[in-house]
Each structure stands twice: as C-alpha cells, then as structure tokens.
Amino acid sequence: MNAPTVRVLYIDDEENNLHAFKASFRRQYEIYIANSAAEGLKILQNVSVHVVIADQKMPQTTGVEFFKNIAETYPDPVRILLTGYTDIEALADAINHGDIYRYITKPWNDLELHNSIKNAYDAYKTKIDLRNKIAELEKTNNELNRFIYSISHELRAPLVSTLGIVNVVKLEGLFDENEYWRLIETCSNKLDYYIQKTLQYYKNNKNISEITPIDFSKVVPELIELYSYVDKETNFHVDIKQEETFYGDAFRIEVILGNLISNAIAYQKESEENKKVNITVSVNRSSAEITISDNGMGILNEHLEKIFTQFFKSKTNHGSGLGLFIVKEALNKIDGKISVSSDTTDGTTFIITIPNVK
Amino acid sequence: MLNKYRKVMLIDDNEVDLKINSKIITISKLFDEIILCKSGEEGLSYLNNHIDDEENLPDFILLDIQMPEMDGFEFLEVFKKFPKPLKDKCLIAILSSTLDFGDIKKAEASRYVIKLLKKPLFPKELEEVLNRYLIN
C-alpha cells in the first residue's frame, strides 16, 4: 500500500462536475478543485501538482488559454483537457500550443479518466526521473573531467619530477655508477606512458571532435620529431602528396599517427643496421591514405588478428597493449579504416584511410 | 655567444622542481644567475621592485602553470600591465608537466609566451629556445 500520492488539480466552472469528480476519485488521488483558471493558478502556486485537468469551455479563461499561460511558469504538471466533440479548433490549438498530454470528451467515463490520470502521472514521473538522471550524469561527467585533469596534472607532476632528478643525475655523470638509476628511469617512463595512453583513450572516448584543416607535410614531420627524440637511429623517408585541403579531427589523427610512428621506432630489429620507416600520404577530395611501413621485427601471423584488442601483448615485445587498441578506437570515431600486413623477415606495413570531412 | 651576463627567473610552487631545474640550468651554464620564486606573487613582486633596474631584471622567465592561489595564467594577466621595456626584456616560456589540451591551447594563445616547454626540462631544448629568442 505504498502507492505514491498523486496530486490532481481539476478546473471547471460547473460546480456539479467538480463535485462528481471529487466523489469519484478522492480515494485514489489527492484532489484539488477550482472553479476558474484564476483559482486554479492560486492552487498551482501553493501545491506541487502532478496532473492538471481543465475544462475547455469556461468564461474568461478557457482551458487551452490556461495551459498556454502556465506553460512556462509551471512546465512540469502533465495536462489533460476536457472538451466536447465540437471543439476541433480548440483541440488543435491545445495540441499545438498548450502542450497537452491527452484530451477527454465530456461527459467522461470514470474508468477512462482514471487510466488517463494514471498514465499522465507516469509521464510526469518519467519526465522528472529523466531530468534527475541527466543532472546526475552531468555531475558525474564533470567529476570525471576533473579527475582526468588531476591525473594529467597531480599524478603526473611528481612523476615528471622523478624523471627530472634522473636527468640531473645524468648531467652530473653519476647515472652509470649505479644500475638502480636506469631501473628508476625505466619504471618512471613506463608509468608515464600508461598515464599518457589512459588520457588519450579517455579523450578519444569523448564525442567532441574539432574539425580543422590538416597539413600532413607539417603534422607528420612534427610527430616523427617528437617520437624519435629518444632514438635517432631510425631513418624516416616521408613522401606526402597533398594538393587538396584535408579537413579532419586533428587530435585523433595525431593520436593515430603518433602511436603507429612510435611503434615503428620501438619495434625495430636490434641487429638491423639500416633501420628504416617509410611514410607515404596521399590526399584526394574524399580521403587521405597513409602508409607506414618499417623493416622491423614484424608481427607473427597468428597475432595479426589480435593486435587491435585491448591489453594484447605478445611474449616477445614489451608493449602496453594499449597503443594499437587506441589507434583502432580513434579510427572508429572518425570513420577511418586500417589494414595491416606483416611478416617477421620484411617488417610491418599499416595502411590507413581517413575520410576528408568537407 | 653565451658570455653575456644573463639572469633567469624560475616560478614554481614545487620546491623539488625548483631545485631540479636550477640544478639543470647551473650545470648546463645557460645562465649566470637564477632567481627562484615559489609563487607567481613572489615573481611579480621581484619584477615590481626592479622595474627601473634593468640590470637586475631577468632576461628569461620559466613559468609553471598549476600553482595554488595565483596560477601561471593569472600571472600572465598581471604581467600584461607592466611597462613595455620590461615586457620586452623579460621573455616568458611556460614550463609545465601538463598534458591538458585546454592548458596547452591557452598557453599557445598568450602573446607573452614564446614557448611551451614540457617537464622534465632538457638542457638541449632550453638552449634551442634561447638561441632562437635570446640572441641580441
């Protein structure tokens, strides 16, 4: 018997109807009655009503006019209009401007009206629940944003300080005196890598995308510069054919190319003397096709299908299992495609196609 | 080219980073004197005290972004109001560990920031910036 209290306001200038209504429904609902729109408004001001029923034909203010008047001040209660068969115009007006949930013809049938009130209350509840859910989600989303910001700052700042200390040790020439320094550096770099990948994954997951013109002859060398900072042994050969303007999501494209370029550097054969990576970009009006091929250690045939899954790691490499997963996720967001061919003698080739969005 | 007497100001609330970065600058001999400030306010009051004392003004300021009370961007807002000669002399680079896209964009948009450097600071990177902007 814990049914919620449903508060119903009924406005009608005919006293008989008001009393009949109250007599029929007072057991199921908390009933408020008013014999004019003005009286009804007074009740709305004092009671939080769920369902409002108004008669159309009333002197001074009609039902539809009343609904129009309260549309902005009291948008939440669900409205039911009582009307005779003849009022087609009023009905059209009510639906178009009064935001009514249902209309009921007079004289009403108790069961029909009862069902309508019940449904109207459900609609009210759904509306309010949805609004609360949205507010809740907005709050969670804001918290998540703050959390991500603090990961990118509070968590990373001390880590970067640690790397700074290792740096000073190197400058002072003490780095090789004790192997622990190298271990600290390796661990710190690994942790930093995970933080950066987590951020990339999160940012990619957000649906915001900013479309800007992209000049591949600028972006590609910049990324190579960025990722070859630690390892200058690999030779890059870049060939870019871009005569059309290319529009795309700069952040995601940089994430995709950045991960592939850093992989191409990281998974070279140690014994290889001529480590090389070829990058070709060709842009036309509808898309850009990018090929990145290396002569590195290659990918085993049985692994090829799994490399884009999260946390996939092969025994021989020391990756995080996130890089190619993020590449694939980012491509999904911008309707891009990727294919890979690889063998352990000649190396790996990735071919990416990204649509030109304009 | 590096024998001209030059000063650098480090503004960072993190004392470990102040220590690390001043050490890196000392070892790499890129500056002759380092002014350490633990907050934006401290940096501003130093500049205020030496406003007409060009000799003692820093040639270069390395500014952190995330600091309590006054952050790097608020520092820049106040810096904007200094007289032109001071602004011309004291070049500013951001030195931060941030990966936040908003921070990076904001830093790049500021007309007083010549470069966004990422922590950890590498002497080579710093030297490149100095060669590019500080050779008179």
Short mmCIF file of C-alpha atoms in Angstrom, two decimals, chain A residues 1 35 55 57 61 66 85 108-109 121 128 142 153 161-162 164-166 170 237 278 315 336 349:
data_model
loop_
_atom_site.label_atom_id
_atom_site.label_comp_id
_atom_site.label_asym_id
_atom_site.label_seq_id
_atom_site.Cartn_x
_atom_site.Cartn_y
_atom_site.Cartn_z
CA MET A 1 0.00 0.00 0.00
CA ASN A 35 -13.95 26.83 -10.44
CA ASP A 55 -12.35 22.10 -18.88
CA LYS A 57 -15.34 25.89 -22.03
CA THR A 61 -10.11 31.97 -19.49
CA PHE A 66 -4.90 28.44 -19.10
CA TYR A 85 -16.85 16.80 -29.57
CA TRP A 108 -16.23 11.48 -19.11
CA ASN A 109 -16.14 7.80 -18.43
CA TYR A 121 1.27 10.59 -13.65
CA ILE A 128 11.19 14.14 -13.64
CA ASN A 142 32.09 16.95 -14.58
CA HIS A 153 48.44 17.05 -13.52
CA SER A 161 59.91 15.47 -11.09
CA THR A 162 61.37 12.00 -10.65
CA GLY A 164 63.90 15.41 -13.75
CA ILE A 165 66.01 14.06 -10.91
CA VAL A 166 67.26 11.23 -13.13
CA LYS A 170 72.85 12.08 -15.83
CA HIS A 237 61.55 8.53 -45.50
CA ASN A 278 58.65 4.77 -44.94
CA LYS A 315 55.65 -12.59 -25.33
CA GLY A 336 38.60 5.56 -40.71
CA THR A 349 53.00 -2.19 -43.15
#
